[in-house]
């Protein structure tokens, strides 16, 4: 007799496509299924329910199928507590550790479901049992592998794990209801930018946090002044960027150029190609960006507005960096942790013309965080989604065209 497991699906599993994906996945992996119970939600806000008996030729094949079903929201009908095993060394996890998705997750411990804190993809799951003497409740949270400590209780296997992928809205009432098609260059830019502006304004009105992830093209294309305006007006709560973005933003203030090109006339002044390294030298002489603003050496730009308006920023270093600026975090693990802290605080992230930095930040975001990516290259969003940021929605646009239109829409909304 073929080994069999019973799994359950709940929610808007028909119109979201979850049920169809589950059926296809079982067949693609060589298994079979039988629908034991199926209840259809017949009204807009009613959920559906499906119970499947899933079979395979062997236990290993069945475990693989159940694991894949689990990743898209299916749960075992008779869940047991999660299996826990202690980490043998610092930075080392058990062989069969559970690698997290970026979806809301719960862990079953002593018969209770614990909501996982700081949800992030590609992490280990740690359970703290709590202390009855101090009335401390048990907790479950993610840890990146390099942060795992010897003795941590690590979840292994798929038992006792519940994943809840976000579902597509059934109506257009949600501000992000327009974001259902991934990336497209066919949509009317003006109306789409208006809806992105509405989403930012709504997030701010609800007391939410907006994170902007910025590439040097923001400055090269002439969009830095408009981004600076958004920071000044309180629409951006944090900036995540690389050394290059900050250098060229400050270069624009000091010399009127970006990467040696005059941002107004598009001409290349004499010695313009040296302006970025002169900029780094001057900021180092001042002691850093904040000191340069306080000393009056920097008088405009995105970094100026961040310092003036107490908007935090993280500048993550790269092996390609010149200088770098004193404010740039050159230790990659330290930079990751700083980005992770920003990402966990964000309710909406807008990624502006930067592939590598967008992927880095996207890796730290839970799938419940609203994410908009604007780039002239549609493959930027494709790569984000391929890395697991399935909630990423893209707009194909020159960033120098997008930012002034976004600033105008937000100004009109006030």
mmCIF file of C-alpha atoms in Angstrom:
data_model
loop_
_atom_site.group_PDB
_atom_site.id
_atom_site.type_symbol
_atom_site.label_atom_id
_atom_site.label_comp_id
_atom_site.label_asym_id
_atom_site.label_seq_id
_atom_site.Cartn_x
_atom_site.Cartn_y
_atom_site.Cartn_z
ATOM 1 C CA UNK A 1 0.000 0.000 0.000
ATOM 2 C CA UNK A 2 1.352 3.437 -0.957
ATOM 3 C CA UNK A 3 2.327 5.746 1.911
ATOM 4 C CA UNK A 4 -0.236 8.520 2.324
ATOM 5 C CA UNK A 5 -0.548 11.817 4.195
ATOM 6 C CA UNK A 6 -3.611 13.999 4.585
ATOM 7 C CA UNK A 7 -3.147 17.739 4.048
ATOM 8 C CA UNK A 8 -5.538 20.667 4.311
ATOM 9 C CA UNK A 9 -5.908 23.941 2.417
ATOM 10 C CA UNK A 10 -7.892 26.891 3.729
ATOM 11 C CA UNK A 11 -8.557 30.426 2.486
ATOM 12 C CA UNK A 12 -9.256 31.892 -0.945
ATOM 13 C CA UNK A 13 -7.606 28.850 -2.463
ATOM 14 C CA UNK A 14 -9.542 28.869 -5.751
ATOM 15 C CA UNK A 15 -9.217 32.414 -7.078
ATOM 16 C CA UNK A 16 -5.683 32.744 -5.665
ATOM 17 C CA UNK A 17 -4.645 29.644 -7.629
ATOM 18 C CA UNK A 18 -3.310 27.861 -4.537
ATOM 19 C CA UNK A 19 -5.424 24.745 -5.015
ATOM 20 C CA UNK A 20 -4.444 24.369 -8.655
ATOM 21 C CA UNK A 21 -0.756 24.789 -7.797
ATOM 22 C CA UNK A 22 -1.057 22.075 -5.167
ATOM 23 C CA UNK A 23 -2.690 19.642 -7.603
ATOM 24 C CA UNK A 24 -0.009 20.326 -10.246
ATOM 25 C CA UNK A 25 2.823 20.017 -7.743
ATOM 26 C CA UNK A 26 1.694 16.570 -6.553
ATOM 27 C CA UNK A 27 1.475 15.275 -10.133
ATOM 28 C CA UNK A 28 4.765 16.904 -11.217
ATOM 29 C CA UNK A 29 6.570 15.120 -8.371
ATOM 30 C CA UNK A 30 5.119 11.742 -9.314
ATOM 31 C CA UNK A 31 2.491 11.495 -6.594
ATOM 32 C CA UNK A 32 -1.266 11.175 -6.633
ATOM 33 C CA UNK A 33 -4.101 12.707 -4.638
ATOM 34 C CA UNK A 34 -7.711 12.189 -3.737
ATOM 35 C CA UNK A 35 -10.006 15.032 -2.680
ATOM 36 C CA UNK A 36 -11.668 13.827 0.511
ATOM 37 C CA UNK A 37 -13.571 17.023 1.319
ATOM 38 C CA UNK A 38 -14.135 20.284 -0.545
ATOM 39 C CA UNK A 39 -16.148 23.254 0.675
ATOM 40 C CA UNK A 40 -16.439 26.301 -1.585
ATOM 41 C CA UNK A 41 -16.754 29.814 -0.204
ATOM 42 C CA UNK A 42 -19.729 31.148 -2.147
ATOM 43 C CA UNK A 43 -19.463 34.801 -1.154
ATOM 44 C CA UNK A 44 -16.677 37.312 -1.591
ATOM 45 C CA UNK A 45 -15.435 37.159 1.987
ATOM 46 C CA UNK A 46 -16.009 33.434 2.575
ATOM 47 C CA UNK A 47 -13.036 31.093 2.546
ATOM 48 C CA UNK A 48 -12.844 27.667 0.933
ATOM 49 C CA UNK A 49 -11.560 24.411 2.412
ATOM 50 C CA UNK A 50 -10.041 21.331 0.803
ATOM 51 C CA UNK A 51 -8.701 18.131 2.359
ATOM 52 C CA UNK A 52 -6.420 15.962 0.201
ATOM 53 C CA UNK A 53 -5.073 12.470 0.703
ATOM 54 C CA UNK A 54 -1.641 12.605 -0.968
ATOM 55 C CA UNK A 55 0.181 9.387 -1.908
ATOM 56 C CA UNK A 56 3.555 8.452 -3.386
ATOM 57 C CA UNK A 57 5.493 5.289 -4.195
ATOM 58 C CA UNK A 58 7.858 5.675 -1.238
ATOM 59 C CA UNK A 59 8.218 7.566 2.030
ATOM 60 C CA UNK A 60 11.107 9.747 0.761
ATOM 61 C CA UNK A 61 9.055 10.779 -2.303
ATOM 62 C CA UNK A 62 6.050 11.525 -0.107
ATOM 63 C CA UNK A 63 8.168 13.618 2.273
ATOM 64 C CA UNK A 64 9.409 15.674 -0.672
ATOM 65 C CA UNK A 65 5.857 16.262 -1.934
ATOM 66 C CA UNK A 66 4.560 17.231 1.514
ATOM 67 C CA UNK A 67 7.539 19.571 1.983
ATOM 68 C CA UNK A 68 6.772 21.374 -1.284
ATOM 69 C CA UNK A 69 3.048 21.560 -0.492
ATOM 70 C CA UNK A 70 3.923 22.998 2.871
ATOM 71 C CA UNK A 71 5.845 25.860 1.237
ATOM 72 C CA UNK A 72 2.692 27.107 -0.499
ATOM 73 C CA UNK A 73 0.418 26.869 2.512
ATOM 74 C CA UNK A 74 -0.806 23.271 2.859
ATOM 75 C CA UNK A 75 -0.787 21.850 6.389
ATOM 76 C CA UNK A 76 -0.969 18.316 7.748
ATOM 77 C CA UNK A 77 -4.431 17.506 9.084
ATOM 78 C CA UNK A 78 -2.987 15.973 12.269
ATOM 79 C CA UNK A 79 -0.066 18.265 13.180
ATOM 80 C CA UNK A 80 2.376 17.194 15.856
ATOM 81 C CA UNK A 81 4.814 19.386 17.762
ATOM 82 C CA UNK A 82 7.844 20.582 15.836
ATOM 83 C CA UNK A 83 10.997 18.507 16.095
ATOM 84 C CA UNK A 84 13.775 20.387 17.899
ATOM 85 C CA UNK A 85 17.494 19.711 17.944
ATOM 86 C CA UNK A 86 20.272 21.722 19.571
ATOM 87 C CA UNK A 87 22.869 23.513 17.446
ATOM 88 C CA UNK A 88 26.174 21.639 17.862
ATOM 89 C CA UNK A 89 28.390 24.733 17.488
ATOM 90 C CA UNK A 90 28.203 28.467 16.907
ATOM 91 C CA UNK A 91 27.160 29.070 13.302
ATOM 92 C CA UNK A 92 26.327 25.388 12.727
ATOM 93 C CA UNK A 93 22.768 24.028 12.437
ATOM 94 C CA UNK A 94 21.510 20.423 12.493
ATOM 95 C CA UNK A 95 21.626 18.636 9.138
ATOM 96 C CA UNK A 96 17.846 18.532 8.614
ATOM 97 C CA UNK A 97 17.142 22.088 9.837
ATOM 98 C CA UNK A 98 14.010 23.841 8.580
ATOM 99 C CA UNK A 99 14.920 26.631 6.126
ATOM 100 C CA UNK A 100 12.338 29.407 6.363
ATOM 101 C CA UNK A 101 10.237 31.084 3.707
ATOM 102 C CA UNK A 102 9.417 34.803 3.916
ATOM 103 C CA UNK A 103 5.735 34.064 4.644
ATOM 104 C CA UNK A 104 4.005 34.356 8.037
ATOM 105 C CA UNK A 105 4.883 31.167 9.898
ATOM 106 C CA UNK A 106 3.899 29.412 13.111
ATOM 107 C CA UNK A 107 5.651 26.638 15.063
ATOM 108 C CA UNK A 108 3.777 24.076 17.162
ATOM 109 C CA UNK A 109 5.369 23.711 20.585
ATOM 110 C CA UNK A 110 3.851 21.768 23.490
ATOM 111 C CA UNK A 111 0.491 21.698 21.710
ATOM 112 C CA UNK A 112 0.381 25.468 21.047
ATOM 113 C CA UNK A 113 1.096 27.429 17.874
ATOM 114 C CA UNK A 114 3.787 30.102 18.319
ATOM 115 C CA UNK A 115 3.848 32.908 15.754
ATOM 116 C CA UNK A 116 7.384 33.244 14.382
ATOM 117 C CA UNK A 117 8.970 36.637 15.004
ATOM 118 C CA UNK A 118 11.069 38.524 12.426
ATOM 119 C CA UNK A 119 10.002 36.363 9.493
ATOM 120 C CA UNK A 120 12.685 36.209 6.811
ATOM 121 C CA UNK A 121 13.621 33.743 4.080
ATOM 122 C CA UNK A 122 16.571 31.330 4.243
ATOM 123 C CA UNK A 123 16.968 31.363 8.029
ATOM 124 C CA UNK A 124 16.871 28.811 10.827
ATOM 125 C CA UNK A 125 13.925 28.670 13.247
ATOM 126 C CA UNK A 126 14.824 28.927 16.924
ATOM 127 C CA UNK A 127 12.456 28.056 19.785
ATOM 128 C CA UNK A 128 12.983 29.412 23.302
ATOM 129 C CA UNK A 129 10.974 27.280 25.768
ATOM 130 C CA UNK A 130 10.365 30.126 28.201
ATOM 131 C CA UNK A 131 10.865 30.072 31.946
ATOM 132 C CA UNK A 132 7.963 29.114 34.197
ATOM 133 C CA UNK A 133 9.696 30.726 37.138
ATOM 134 C CA UNK A 134 9.725 34.129 35.431
ATOM 135 C CA UNK A 135 6.410 33.530 33.638
ATOM 136 C CA UNK A 136 8.263 34.041 30.362
ATOM 137 C CA UNK A 137 6.233 32.647 27.466
ATOM 138 C CA UNK A 138 7.903 30.437 24.854
ATOM 139 C CA UNK A 139 9.004 32.184 21.645
ATOM 140 C CA UNK A 140 9.902 31.249 18.098
ATOM 141 C CA UNK A 141 11.991 33.469 15.854
ATOM 142 C CA UNK A 142 14.328 33.378 12.851
ATOM 143 C CA UNK A 143 18.108 33.512 12.962
ATOM 144 C CA UNK A 144 20.535 33.802 10.074
ATOM 145 C CA UNK A 145 22.935 30.883 10.106
ATOM 146 C CA UNK A 146 25.989 32.889 11.145
ATOM 147 C CA UNK A 147 24.102 34.124 14.245
ATOM 148 C CA UNK A 148 23.156 30.648 15.508
ATOM 149 C CA UNK A 149 24.735 29.868 18.874
ATOM 150 C CA UNK A 150 25.744 26.503 20.274
ATOM 151 C CA UNK A 151 22.812 25.022 22.184
ATOM 152 C CA UNK A 152 20.067 26.944 20.348
ATOM 153 C CA UNK A 153 16.937 24.792 19.888
ATOM 154 C CA UNK A 154 16.598 24.552 16.101
ATOM 155 C CA UNK A 155 13.481 23.298 14.304
ATOM 156 C CA UNK A 156 14.208 20.351 12.020
ATOM 157 C CA UNK A 157 12.047 18.747 9.334
ATOM 158 C CA UNK A 158 8.573 20.021 8.367
ATOM 159 C CA UNK A 159 6.536 18.648 11.268
ATOM 160 C CA UNK A 160 4.762 21.258 13.366
ATOM 161 C CA UNK A 161 5.267 24.115 10.892
ATOM 162 C CA UNK A 162 2.433 26.185 9.447
ATOM 163 C CA UNK A 163 3.024 28.628 6.589
ATOM 164 C CA UNK A 164 0.485 31.240 5.501
ATOM 165 C CA UNK A 165 1.334 32.755 2.087
ATOM 166 C CA UNK A 166 -0.420 36.079 1.362
ATOM 167 C CA UNK A 167 -3.409 35.677 -0.920
ATOM 168 C CA UNK A 168 -4.415 37.841 -3.834
ATOM 169 C CA UNK A 169 -7.195 40.281 -2.846
ATOM 170 C CA UNK A 170 -10.649 39.246 -4.110
ATOM 171 C CA UNK A 171 -11.671 42.841 -4.799
ATOM 172 C CA UNK A 172 -10.105 46.188 -5.614
ATOM 173 C CA UNK A 173 -10.619 47.793 -2.230
ATOM 174 C CA UNK A 174 -7.012 47.281 -1.142
ATOM 175 C CA UNK A 175 -4.670 50.059 -2.314
ATOM 176 C CA UNK A 176 -2.300 47.421 -3.611
ATOM 177 C CA UNK A 177 -5.061 45.655 -5.519
ATOM 178 C CA UNK A 178 -3.600 47.110 -8.729
ATOM 179 C CA UNK A 179 -0.425 45.155 -8.171
ATOM 180 C CA UNK A 180 -1.380 41.769 -9.457
ATOM 181 C CA UNK A 181 0.642 41.255 -12.592
ATOM 182 C CA UNK A 182 4.303 41.321 -11.654
ATOM 183 C CA UNK A 183 6.121 43.651 -14.026
ATOM 184 C CA UNK A 184 4.775 45.326 -17.126
ATOM 185 C CA UNK A 185 5.778 48.176 -19.410
ATOM 186 C CA UNK A 186 2.281 48.331 -20.898
ATOM 187 C CA UNK A 187 0.442 49.953 -17.997
ATOM 188 C CA UNK A 188 -0.322 53.681 -18.141
ATOM 189 C CA UNK A 189 2.481 55.287 -16.117
ATOM 190 C CA UNK A 190 0.529 58.262 -14.802
ATOM 191 C CA UNK A 191 -2.283 56.245 -13.240
ATOM 192 C CA UNK A 192 0.118 53.649 -11.832
ATOM 193 C CA UNK A 193 2.320 56.335 -10.265
ATOM 194 C CA UNK A 194 -0.840 57.846 -8.775
ATOM 195 C CA UNK A 195 -1.699 54.548 -7.128
ATOM 196 C CA UNK A 196 1.854 54.155 -5.794
ATOM 197 C CA UNK A 197 1.556 57.666 -4.337
ATOM 198 C CA UNK A 198 -1.769 56.664 -2.742
ATOM 199 C CA UNK A 199 -0.113 53.612 -1.206
ATOM 200 C CA UNK A 200 2.695 55.736 0.265
ATOM 201 C CA UNK A 201 0.240 58.338 1.586
ATOM 202 C CA UNK A 202 -1.975 55.611 3.070
ATOM 203 C CA UNK A 203 1.007 53.958 4.763
ATOM 204 C CA UNK A 204 2.070 57.271 6.305
ATOM 205 C CA UNK A 205 -1.493 58.108 7.393
ATOM 206 C CA UNK A 206 -1.640 54.766 9.215
ATOM 207 C CA UNK A 207 1.611 55.552 11.031
ATOM 208 C CA UNK A 208 3.607 53.147 8.859
ATOM 209 C CA UNK A 209 7.237 53.216 7.820
ATOM 210 C CA UNK A 210 8.435 53.776 4.216
ATOM 211 C CA UNK A 211 11.907 52.573 3.234
ATOM 212 C CA UNK A 212 13.554 53.779 0.002
ATOM 213 C CA UNK A 213 16.247 51.582 -1.558
ATOM 214 C CA UNK A 214 18.309 53.750 -3.889
ATOM 215 C CA UNK A 215 20.862 53.245 -6.644
ATOM 216 C CA UNK A 216 23.281 55.810 -8.133
ATOM 217 C CA UNK A 217 21.027 56.113 -11.215
ATOM 218 C CA UNK A 218 18.674 58.176 -9.035
ATOM 219 C CA UNK A 219 21.354 60.880 -9.089
ATOM 220 C CA UNK A 220 22.629 60.294 -12.634
ATOM 221 C CA UNK A 221 19.104 60.646 -14.066
ATOM 222 C CA UNK A 222 18.367 63.910 -12.254
ATOM 223 C CA UNK A 223 15.929 62.413 -9.738
ATOM 224 C CA UNK A 224 17.883 63.136 -6.553
ATOM 225 C CA UNK A 225 16.264 66.537 -5.979
ATOM 226 C CA UNK A 226 12.794 65.000 -6.039
ATOM 227 C CA UNK A 227 13.817 62.165 -3.703
ATOM 228 C CA UNK A 228 15.303 64.795 -1.380
ATOM 229 C CA UNK A 229 11.911 66.531 -1.451
ATOM 230 C CA UNK A 230 10.163 63.289 -0.415
ATOM 231 C CA UNK A 231 12.576 62.915 2.502
ATOM 232 C CA UNK A 232 12.065 66.546 3.516
ATOM 233 C CA UNK A 233 8.261 66.232 3.371
ATOM 234 C CA UNK A 234 8.259 63.113 5.553
ATOM 235 C CA UNK A 235 7.276 60.515 2.932
ATOM 236 C CA UNK A 236 10.500 58.524 3.380
ATOM 237 C CA UNK A 237 11.424 57.222 6.839
ATOM 238 C CA UNK A 238 14.720 55.497 6.018
ATOM 239 C CA UNK A 239 17.217 55.162 3.165
ATOM 240 C CA UNK A 240 19.097 52.015 2.202
ATOM 241 C CA UNK A 241 21.822 52.508 -0.380
ATOM 242 C CA UNK A 242 25.426 51.854 -1.294
ATOM 243 C CA UNK A 243 28.501 54.008 -1.110
ATOM 244 C CA UNK A 244 28.072 55.098 -4.756
ATOM 245 C CA UNK A 245 24.630 56.620 -4.235
ATOM 246 C CA UNK A 246 25.794 58.811 -1.356
ATOM 247 C CA UNK A 247 29.007 59.825 -3.124
ATOM 248 C CA UNK A 248 27.223 60.996 -6.268
ATOM 249 C CA UNK A 249 24.446 62.697 -4.307
ATOM 250 C CA UNK A 250 27.057 64.735 -2.405
ATOM 251 C CA UNK A 251 29.122 65.258 -5.577
ATOM 252 C CA UNK A 252 26.037 66.822 -7.125
ATOM 253 C CA UNK A 253 25.863 69.329 -4.276
ATOM 254 C CA UNK A 254 29.584 70.118 -4.238
ATOM 255 C CA UNK A 255 30.263 70.225 -7.984
ATOM 256 C CA UNK A 256 26.927 70.071 -9.795
ATOM 257 C CA UNK A 257 27.969 66.774 -11.387
ATOM 258 C CA UNK A 258 27.211 63.080 -11.017
ATOM 259 C CA UNK A 259 29.978 60.701 -12.050
ATOM 260 C CA UNK A 260 31.611 63.730 -13.655
ATOM 261 C CA UNK A 261 28.624 64.771 -15.783
ATOM 262 C CA UNK A 262 26.837 68.063 -15.235
ATOM 263 C CA UNK A 263 23.298 67.005 -14.263
ATOM 264 C CA UNK A 264 21.805 70.159 -15.822
ATOM 265 C CA UNK A 265 23.689 70.560 -19.138
ATOM 266 C CA UNK A 266 24.774 66.877 -19.507
ATOM 267 C CA UNK A 267 28.269 68.159 -20.350
ATOM 268 C CA UNK A 268 31.503 66.756 -18.939
ATOM 269 C CA UNK A 269 33.514 69.577 -17.334
ATOM 270 C CA UNK A 270 37.289 69.460 -17.166
ATOM 271 C CA UNK A 271 38.439 67.120 -14.389
ATOM 272 C CA UNK A 272 34.820 66.085 -13.883
ATOM 273 C CA UNK A 273 35.834 62.430 -13.812
ATOM 274 C CA UNK A 274 37.749 63.174 -10.586
ATOM 275 C CA UNK A 275 34.846 64.833 -8.785
ATOM 276 C CA UNK A 276 33.655 61.652 -7.058
ATOM 277 C CA UNK A 277 37.067 60.964 -5.517
ATOM 278 C CA UNK A 278 37.418 64.632 -4.528
ATOM 279 C CA UNK A 279 34.028 64.286 -2.854
ATOM 280 C CA UNK A 280 35.114 61.259 -0.831
ATOM 281 C CA UNK A 281 38.276 63.080 0.201
ATOM 282 C CA UNK A 282 36.344 66.153 1.334
ATOM 283 C CA UNK A 283 33.806 64.181 3.388
ATOM 284 C CA UNK A 284 36.628 62.197 4.996
ATOM 285 C CA UNK A 285 38.319 65.510 5.853
ATOM 286 C CA UNK A 286 35.073 66.726 7.440
ATOM 287 C CA UNK A 287 34.798 63.546 9.505
ATOM 288 C CA UNK A 288 31.670 62.117 7.853
ATOM 289 C CA UNK A 289 28.391 63.127 6.233
ATOM 290 C CA UNK A 290 26.721 64.435 9.383
ATOM 291 C CA UNK A 291 29.721 66.581 10.292
ATOM 292 C CA UNK A 292 29.895 67.903 6.723
ATOM 293 C CA UNK A 293 26.243 68.999 6.927
ATOM 294 C CA UNK A 294 26.762 70.594 10.334
ATOM 295 C CA UNK A 295 29.849 72.421 9.048
ATOM 296 C CA UNK A 296 27.950 73.737 6.025
ATOM 297 C CA UNK A 297 30.064 71.809 3.523
ATOM 298 C CA UNK A 298 26.932 70.007 2.223
ATOM 299 C CA UNK A 299 23.905 72.231 1.637
ATOM 300 C CA UNK A 300 21.477 70.152 -0.437
ATOM 301 C CA UNK A 301 20.638 66.654 -1.642
ATOM 302 C CA UNK A 302 19.230 63.434 -0.259
ATOM 303 C CA UNK A 303 21.969 62.887 2.333
ATOM 304 C CA UNK A 304 21.634 66.520 3.459
ATOM 305 C CA UNK A 305 17.885 66.070 3.988
ATOM 306 C CA UNK A 306 18.447 62.788 5.857
ATOM 307 C CA UNK A 307 20.785 64.484 8.335
ATOM 308 C CA UNK A 308 18.653 67.633 8.633
ATOM 309 C CA UNK A 309 15.404 65.691 9.179
ATOM 310 C CA UNK A 310 16.823 62.848 11.316
ATOM 311 C CA UNK A 311 16.045 60.211 8.675
ATOM 312 C CA UNK A 312 18.315 57.186 9.287
ATOM 313 C CA UNK A 313 20.326 55.705 6.436
ATOM 314 C CA UNK A 314 22.414 52.604 5.865
ATOM 315 C CA UNK A 315 25.239 52.730 3.326
ATOM 316 C CA UNK A 316 26.421 49.196 2.586
ATOM 317 C CA UNK A 317 29.894 48.786 1.123
ATOM 318 C CA UNK A 318 31.001 46.834 -1.930
ATOM 319 C CA UNK A 319 34.261 45.490 -3.279
ATOM 320 C CA UNK A 320 33.805 48.005 -6.129
ATOM 321 C CA UNK A 321 33.762 51.085 -3.873
ATOM 322 C CA UNK A 322 36.176 53.987 -4.189
ATOM 323 C CA UNK A 323 37.162 55.458 -0.862
ATOM 324 C CA UNK A 324 34.711 54.607 0.596
ATOM 325 C CA UNK A 325 32.942 57.348 2.564
ATOM 326 C CA UNK A 326 33.537 57.153 6.344
ATOM 327 C CA UNK A 327 29.808 56.416 6.845
ATOM 328 C CA UNK A 328 29.874 53.323 4.626
ATOM 329 C CA UNK A 329 29.671 49.980 6.448
ATOM 330 C CA UNK A 330 32.472 47.907 4.939
ATOM 331 C CA UNK A 331 31.913 44.716 6.964
ATOM 332 C CA UNK A 332 29.370 42.731 4.928
ATOM 333 C CA UNK A 333 27.817 40.929 7.915
ATOM 334 C CA UNK A 334 27.469 44.204 9.823
ATOM 335 C CA UNK A 335 25.889 45.782 6.724
ATOM 336 C CA UNK A 336 23.451 42.875 6.368
ATOM 337 C CA UNK A 337 22.376 43.235 9.979
ATOM 338 C CA UNK A 338 21.835 46.982 9.564
ATOM 339 C CA UNK A 339 19.759 46.393 6.415
ATOM 340 C CA UNK A 340 17.817 43.636 8.185
ATOM 341 C CA UNK A 341 16.889 46.024 11.002
ATOM 342 C CA UNK A 342 15.610 48.572 8.475
ATOM 343 C CA UNK A 343 13.677 45.917 6.557
ATOM 344 C CA UNK A 344 11.912 44.586 9.653
ATOM 345 C CA UNK A 345 10.707 48.106 10.501
ATOM 346 C CA UNK A 346 9.331 48.818 7.011
ATOM 347 C CA UNK A 347 5.671 48.612 6.033
ATOM 348 C CA UNK A 348 6.272 49.679 2.428
ATOM 349 C CA UNK A 349 9.520 49.491 0.466
ATOM 350 C CA UNK A 350 10.120 51.365 -2.768
ATOM 351 C CA UNK A 351 13.164 50.218 -4.727
ATOM 352 C CA UNK A 352 14.637 52.777 -7.100
ATOM 353 C CA UNK A 353 16.939 51.716 -9.948
ATOM 354 C CA UNK A 354 19.243 49.262 -8.204
ATOM 355 C CA UNK A 355 19.309 45.531 -8.895
ATOM 356 C CA UNK A 356 21.823 44.190 -6.393
ATOM 357 C CA UNK A 357 20.723 46.353 -3.483
ATOM 358 C CA UNK A 358 17.078 45.564 -4.208
ATOM 359 C CA UNK A 359 17.765 41.827 -4.066
ATOM 360 C CA UNK A 360 19.743 42.256 -0.827
ATOM 361 C CA UNK A 361 16.928 44.139 0.881
ATOM 362 C CA UNK A 362 14.255 41.880 -0.637
ATOM 363 C CA UNK A 363 15.936 38.857 0.967
ATOM 364 C CA UNK A 364 15.303 40.394 4.401
ATOM 365 C CA UNK A 365 11.629 41.263 3.895
ATOM 366 C CA UNK A 366 8.606 39.224 4.959
ATOM 367 C CA UNK A 367 6.120 38.620 2.154
ATOM 368 C CA UNK A 368 3.557 40.777 3.963
ATOM 369 C CA UNK A 369 5.601 43.949 3.354
ATOM 370 C CA UNK A 370 4.354 45.965 0.384
ATOM 371 C CA UNK A 371 7.115 46.182 -2.206
ATOM 372 C CA UNK A 372 7.362 48.363 -5.322
ATOM 373 C CA UNK A 373 10.357 48.192 -7.633
ATOM 374 C CA UNK A 374 10.947 50.861 -10.290
ATOM 375 C CA UNK A 375 13.646 50.248 -12.879
ATOM 376 C CA UNK A 376 14.262 50.817 -16.564
ATOM 377 C CA UNK A 377 15.145 47.111 -16.782
ATOM 378 C CA UNK A 378 12.219 44.690 -16.259
ATOM 379 C CA UNK A 379 14.600 41.862 -15.324
ATOM 380 C CA UNK A 380 15.270 43.588 -11.996
ATOM 381 C CA UNK A 381 11.794 42.649 -10.759
ATOM 382 C CA UNK A 382 12.053 39.221 -12.365
ATOM 383 C CA UNK A 383 15.213 38.507 -10.400
ATOM 384 C CA UNK A 384 13.596 39.764 -7.190
ATOM 385 C CA UNK A 385 10.709 37.352 -7.683
ATOM 386 C CA UNK A 386 13.037 34.488 -8.604
ATOM 387 C CA UNK A 387 14.866 35.026 -5.303
ATOM 388 C CA UNK A 388 11.596 34.593 -3.394
ATOM 389 C CA UNK A 389 10.204 38.134 -3.165
ATOM 390 C CA UNK A 390 6.993 37.090 -4.891
ATOM 391 C CA UNK A 391 5.200 40.192 -3.595
ATOM 392 C CA UNK A 392 7.509 42.424 -5.667
ATOM 393 C CA UNK A 393 5.582 44.503 -8.176
ATOM 394 C CA UNK A 394 7.462 46.415 -10.824
ATOM 395 C CA UNK A 395 7.103 49.472 -12.970
ATOM 396 C CA UNK A 396 9.332 49.862 -15.999
ATOM 397 C CA UNK A 397 10.328 53.501 -16.088
ATOM 398 C CA UNK A 398 13.312 55.820 -16.197
ATOM 399 C CA UNK A 399 13.811 56.820 -12.579
ATOM 400 C CA UNK A 400 14.398 60.446 -13.599
ATOM 401 C CA UNK A 401 10.879 60.514 -15.040
ATOM 402 C CA UNK A 402 9.248 58.543 -12.233
ATOM 403 C CA UNK A 403 10.440 60.524 -9.196
ATOM 404 C CA UNK A 404 9.211 64.005 -10.241
ATOM 405 C CA UNK A 405 5.816 62.542 -11.154
ATOM 406 C CA UNK A 406 5.640 60.738 -7.799
ATOM 407 C CA UNK A 407 6.580 63.926 -5.929
ATOM 408 C CA UNK A 408 3.879 65.862 -7.815
ATOM 409 C CA UNK A 409 1.238 63.212 -7.033
ATOM 410 C CA UNK A 410 2.107 63.270 -3.339
ATOM 411 C CA UNK A 411 2.070 67.072 -3.283
ATOM 412 C CA UNK A 412 -1.416 67.057 -4.878
ATOM 413 C CA UNK A 413 -2.615 64.559 -2.270
ATOM 414 C CA UNK A 414 -1.823 66.886 0.631
#
